[in-house]
Short mmCIF file of C-alpha atoms in Angstrom, two decimals:
data_model
loop_
_atom_site.label_atom_id
_atom_site.label_comp_id
_atom_site.label_asym_id
_atom_site.label_seq_id
_atom_site.Cartn_x
_atom_site.Cartn_y
_atom_site.Cartn_z
CA MET A 125 58.04 182.51 62.78
CA THR A 126 58.60 178.75 63.01
CA VAL A 127 61.75 177.13 64.34
CA THR A 128 62.53 175.99 60.78
CA ASP A 129 62.45 179.62 59.61
CA GLN A 130 64.89 180.50 62.42
CA TRP A 131 67.33 177.67 61.66
CA ARG A 132 66.92 177.90 57.90
CA PRO A 133 66.76 181.67 57.24
CA GLU A 134 67.19 181.08 53.49
CA THR A 135 63.55 179.95 53.47
CA ALA A 136 62.61 183.63 53.10
CA ALA A 137 64.41 183.64 49.72
CA GLY A 138 61.96 181.59 47.68
CA GLY A 139 60.10 179.52 50.27
CA PHE A 140 62.33 176.45 50.57
CA THR A 141 65.28 175.31 52.67
CA ARG A 142 68.77 174.31 51.55
CA ASP A 143 67.96 170.66 52.34
CA ASP A 144 64.36 170.57 51.14
CA GLU A 145 63.73 166.98 50.01
CA ASP A 146 60.73 167.94 47.88
CA ILE A 147 62.79 170.41 45.85
CA ALA A 148 65.56 167.82 45.38
CA PHE A 149 62.99 165.21 44.28
CA TYR A 150 61.08 167.46 41.89
CA THR A 151 64.28 168.90 40.42
CA ARG A 152 65.04 165.51 38.88
CA ILE A 153 61.45 165.03 37.73
CA ASN A 154 61.50 168.45 36.06
CA ALA A 155 64.72 167.36 34.34
CA LEU A 156 63.00 164.19 33.02
CA VAL A 157 59.67 165.53 31.77
CA ARG A 158 58.94 166.64 28.19
CA PRO A 159 55.87 168.36 26.71
CA ASP A 160 54.72 165.18 24.93
CA MET A 161 54.63 163.02 28.08
CA VAL A 162 51.81 161.50 30.10
CA LEU A 163 52.54 161.82 33.85
CA VAL A 164 50.75 159.93 36.61
CA ASP A 165 50.69 161.25 40.18
CA LEU A 166 50.08 158.03 42.10
CA GLY A 167 48.80 158.96 45.54
CA ALA A 168 47.99 162.50 44.44
CA GLY A 169 45.69 163.16 47.38
CA ARG A 170 43.96 166.50 47.62
CA GLY A 171 47.01 168.36 46.28
CA SER A 172 48.25 169.56 49.67
CA ARG A 173 51.45 170.92 48.12
CA PHE A 174 49.24 173.60 46.52
CA ASP A 175 47.54 174.63 49.78
CA GLU A 176 47.30 178.28 50.75
CA GLY A 177 50.55 179.36 52.38
CA THR A 178 52.75 177.33 50.03
CA SER A 179 55.28 179.52 48.25
CA PRO A 180 54.45 180.45 44.63
CA PHE A 181 57.75 178.93 43.48
CA ARG A 182 56.99 175.57 45.11
CA LYS A 183 53.45 175.52 43.67
CA ASP A 184 54.77 176.08 40.15
CA PHE A 185 57.80 173.83 40.51
CA CYS A 186 55.75 170.83 41.67
CA ASN A 187 52.90 171.37 39.18
CA PHE A 188 53.22 169.52 35.87
CA GLN A 189 49.89 170.56 34.39
CA GLY A 190 50.80 172.47 31.23
CA LYS A 191 54.39 171.18 31.30
CA VAL A 192 53.38 167.75 29.98
CA LYS A 193 50.64 166.59 27.63
CA HIS A 194 48.42 165.00 30.29
CA VAL A 195 48.49 164.68 34.11
CA ILE A 196 46.53 161.83 35.71
CA GLY A 197 45.95 161.65 39.46
CA LEU A 198 45.23 158.36 41.25
CA ASP A 199 44.44 157.84 44.93
CA VAL A 200 42.56 155.51 47.26
CA ASP A 201 41.00 158.61 48.85
CA PRO A 202 38.08 160.23 46.94
CA VAL A 203 39.58 163.62 47.86
CA VAL A 204 41.74 163.22 44.74
CA MET A 205 38.72 164.43 42.77
CA GLU A 206 39.27 167.86 44.38
CA HIS A 207 42.93 168.10 43.35
CA PRO A 208 43.38 171.47 41.59
CA HIS A 209 46.04 170.54 39.02
CA LEU A 210 45.01 167.31 37.28
CA ASP A 211 43.71 166.74 33.78
CA GLU A 212 42.12 163.45 34.88
CA ALA A 213 41.51 161.82 38.27
CA HIS A 214 40.50 158.33 39.44
CA VAL A 215 39.78 156.75 42.81
CA ILE A 216 41.50 153.36 43.01
CA GLU A 217 41.33 150.31 45.27
CA PRO A 218 44.35 149.61 47.52
CA GLY A 219 46.51 147.06 45.75
CA GLY A 220 44.14 146.91 42.79
CA ARG A 221 44.69 147.24 39.07
CA LEU A 222 45.39 150.78 37.88
CA PRO A 223 42.80 152.22 35.47
CA LEU A 224 45.44 152.71 32.79
CA ALA A 225 46.24 150.91 29.55
CA ASP A 226 49.42 148.87 29.09
CA SER A 227 52.48 150.95 28.17
CA SER A 228 50.50 154.20 28.24
CA VAL A 229 52.46 156.33 30.74
CA ASP A 230 55.86 158.02 30.51
CA ILE A 231 56.50 158.84 34.16
CA ILE A 232 54.94 157.89 37.50
CA VAL A 233 55.47 160.09 40.56
CA CYS A 234 54.91 158.75 44.10
CA GLU A 235 55.52 161.25 46.90
CA TRP A 236 55.28 159.76 50.42
CA VAL A 237 53.32 156.77 49.07
CA ILE A 238 55.33 153.53 48.82
CA GLU A 239 55.71 153.24 52.59
CA HIS A 240 51.97 152.42 52.48
CA VAL A 241 52.33 149.59 49.93
CA GLU A 242 51.38 146.25 51.46
CA HIS A 243 52.32 143.96 48.54
CA PRO A 244 55.50 145.25 46.83
CA GLN A 245 55.70 142.66 44.03
CA GLU A 246 52.12 143.21 42.87
CA PHE A 247 52.67 146.97 43.04
CA ALA A 248 55.88 146.78 41.00
CA ASP A 249 54.27 144.53 38.38
CA GLU A 250 51.44 147.00 37.89
CA ILE A 251 53.86 149.92 37.58
CA HIS A 252 55.80 147.95 34.97
CA ARG A 253 52.59 147.16 33.05
CA VAL A 254 51.44 150.76 32.60
CA LEU A 255 54.82 152.40 31.98
CA LYS A 256 56.14 152.69 28.44
CA PRO A 257 59.54 151.14 27.69
CA GLY A 258 62.08 153.68 28.90
CA GLY A 259 59.54 155.23 31.29
CA TRP A 260 60.44 156.37 34.80
CA PHE A 261 59.14 155.48 38.26
CA CYS A 262 60.03 158.23 40.76
CA ALA A 263 59.33 157.94 44.49
CA LEU A 264 60.16 159.93 47.60
CA THR A 265 59.71 157.92 50.79
CA PRO A 266 61.25 157.46 54.26
CA ASN A 267 64.30 155.22 54.35
CA SER A 268 63.65 152.13 56.49
CA TYR A 269 67.04 152.57 58.18
CA GLY A 270 66.60 156.28 58.91
CA TYR A 271 65.32 157.51 62.26
CA VAL A 272 61.82 158.16 60.87
CA GLY A 273 61.55 154.70 59.32
CA ILE A 274 62.90 152.92 62.41
CA SER A 275 60.60 154.89 64.73
CA ASN A 276 57.52 154.17 62.62
CA ARG A 277 58.25 150.45 62.65
CA ILE A 278 59.03 150.00 66.36
CA ILE A 279 56.57 152.39 68.04
CA PRO A 280 53.19 150.76 68.73
CA ASP A 281 50.21 152.25 66.91
CA SER A 282 48.54 152.97 70.26
CA VAL A 283 51.37 155.39 71.08
CA LYS A 284 52.25 156.66 67.61
CA ASP A 285 49.31 159.04 67.11
CA ARG A 286 49.84 160.83 70.42
CA LEU A 287 53.58 161.04 69.84
CA MET A 288 53.08 162.47 66.34
CA ARG A 289 50.89 165.24 67.75
CA LEU A 290 53.80 166.21 70.00
CA VAL A 291 56.67 166.09 67.51
CA TRP A 292 54.74 167.22 64.39
CA PRO A 293 51.70 169.17 65.67
CA GLU A 294 50.97 170.80 62.28
CA ARG A 295 50.58 167.47 60.44
CA PRO A 296 47.03 167.22 58.99
CA HIS A 297 45.17 164.29 60.54
CA GLU A 298 43.57 163.42 57.18
CA ASP A 299 47.02 162.61 55.78
CA VAL A 300 47.53 159.66 58.14
CA PHE A 301 47.34 156.18 56.53
CA PRO A 302 48.60 152.70 57.56
CA THR A 303 52.29 152.08 56.83
CA PHE A 304 54.10 148.81 56.03
CA TYR A 305 57.69 149.80 55.06
CA ARG A 306 58.10 146.77 52.79
CA MET A 307 59.92 148.57 49.95
CA ASN A 308 61.76 151.37 51.73
CA THR A 309 65.35 150.44 51.01
CA MET A 310 67.15 150.36 47.67
CA GLY A 311 67.56 146.61 48.15
CA SER A 312 63.81 146.03 48.57
CA VAL A 313 63.06 148.29 45.58
CA ARG A 314 65.52 146.33 43.44
CA ARG A 315 64.01 143.01 44.56
CA ALA A 316 60.44 144.10 43.82
CA PHE A 317 61.18 145.74 40.48
CA GLY A 318 63.92 143.38 39.31
CA GLU A 319 67.27 144.12 37.70
CA GLU A 320 66.29 142.35 34.47
CA LYS A 321 63.40 144.76 33.82
CA TRP A 322 64.71 147.98 35.36
CA THR A 323 67.76 150.15 35.86
CA HIS A 324 67.98 151.86 39.25
CA HIS A 325 69.41 155.30 39.98
CA GLY A 326 68.12 156.12 43.46
CA TYR A 327 69.93 157.30 46.58
CA THR A 328 69.45 158.17 50.25
CA ALA A 329 69.56 161.75 51.54
CA ASN A 330 68.70 163.79 54.59
CA GLY A 331 65.97 166.40 54.29
CA THR A 332 64.98 169.38 56.39
CA PRO A 333 64.79 168.18 60.02
CA ARG A 334 61.26 167.23 61.09
CA TYR A 335 59.60 165.68 64.14
CA HIS A 336 61.22 168.25 66.42
CA GLY A 337 58.08 169.60 68.09
CA ASN A 338 58.75 173.09 66.67
CA THR A 339 61.38 173.70 69.38
CA ALA A 340 64.91 174.99 68.85
CA ILE A 341 66.49 172.24 70.93
CA GLY A 342 64.45 169.63 69.08
CA PHE A 343 65.50 171.00 65.69
CA ALA A 344 69.16 171.08 66.76
CA ALA A 345 68.99 167.51 68.07
CA VAL A 346 67.42 166.15 64.88
CA ALA A 347 69.86 168.10 62.67
CA PHE A 348 72.84 166.75 64.66
CA PHE A 349 71.50 163.21 64.56
CA GLN A 350 71.02 163.39 60.79
CA ALA A 351 74.52 164.83 60.29
CA ILE A 352 76.30 161.95 62.05
CA MET A 353 74.34 159.16 60.36
CA PRO A 354 76.19 157.14 57.64
CA PRO A 355 74.63 157.14 54.13
CA PRO A 356 72.61 153.90 54.64
CA MET A 357 70.85 155.58 57.59
CA ARG A 358 69.99 158.89 55.96
CA THR A 359 66.37 159.91 56.46
CA ASN A 360 64.87 159.66 52.98
CA LEU A 361 64.99 157.34 50.00
CA LEU A 362 64.70 158.89 46.54
CA VAL A 363 63.84 156.26 43.94
CA PHE A 364 64.49 156.87 40.24
CA SER A 365 64.02 153.60 38.36
CA GLN A 366 63.74 153.33 34.57
CA LYS A 367 61.90 150.54 32.77
CA ARG A 368 64.27 148.88 30.34
CA PRO A 369 63.29 149.34 26.68
CA ASP A 370 62.24 146.20 24.82
CA ALA A 371 64.06 145.19 21.63
CA ALA A 372 61.52 146.82 19.30
CA SER A 373 61.61 150.11 21.21
CA ALA A 374 65.40 150.09 21.24
CA ARG A 375 65.50 149.60 17.46
CA ALA A 376 62.97 152.42 16.96
CA GLU A 377 65.01 154.81 19.11
CA THR A 378 68.18 153.88 17.21
CA ALA A 379 66.44 154.54 13.89
CA LYS A 380 65.10 157.87 15.16
CA ALA A 381 68.55 158.96 16.27
CA ALA A 382 70.00 158.02 12.87
#
C-alpha cells in the first residue's frame, strides 16, 4: 500500500482520490465532447494513463476513442505510434507546424505538455489555426506560482534529476523532457492566445499531493503546504480556452438554433 492509499482511503472506491487533478480535468472535457467531434491529444505520448495497474474507471474516463468521431494523437516522441487508443497518430517536430488542416479540429487536449513549450506565441497561433470556430483548447499543467512550478524553475538541472528520484521515485524516466514554464499562468495564457480571439475559463487548483517521497510525513507536509497557499499559488493550472466564432459561424449557429 502506498502512502497515498493510506492518506486517501477513498482511492479503493474507484481508483481515484478526492483531489485527483486528472479526474477534474477530464470531467470538463467529457462534458464538452460530442459524438461528431474530432479530438486531438497533443502530447499523447505512449498512453501511460492506460498502463497496466490503472483503474478501469480511469482508463475509460480518459479514453475518447468511440466517444468522438476521430481521435488524433500528436507527439515529438515516436512512442506515440504505440498509443493504444488513437484513430490516427503523427510524430511532430518541436515548435513545428501541426499536420492538420485549418479549422479541422473541435477540441485539443494537452495534459502536462505546455510547460514544455518554448515559444508560446507560435504555439498559440498554431492551435488557433487548426481549431474550428468555437473549438476548445484544454490543458492541465503546473502553475508557475505553485510549489512544483517554482521548484522546477529555481533548482539547477544538475540537481533536479537526483532530487526527483528521491521525491518521486516511481516517475518513469522516459517521461522527462525539458521545461520552460513560459505559459504557466492564466496571464501568460491570455497574452499568448489573446482576448480578441479567445474566451478564457481556466482556474488554479490543488491536486493530490506529490513529490513527497512516498513517506507519511512528506505527504502530510505537502498537503499542509497546499492547504495554506492562496489561490494564485495553487499547484496546478487548468486551462479551458474557447476560440471565438467568426461572423459567418455565428450566423450559421443562429440559423441552426432558429
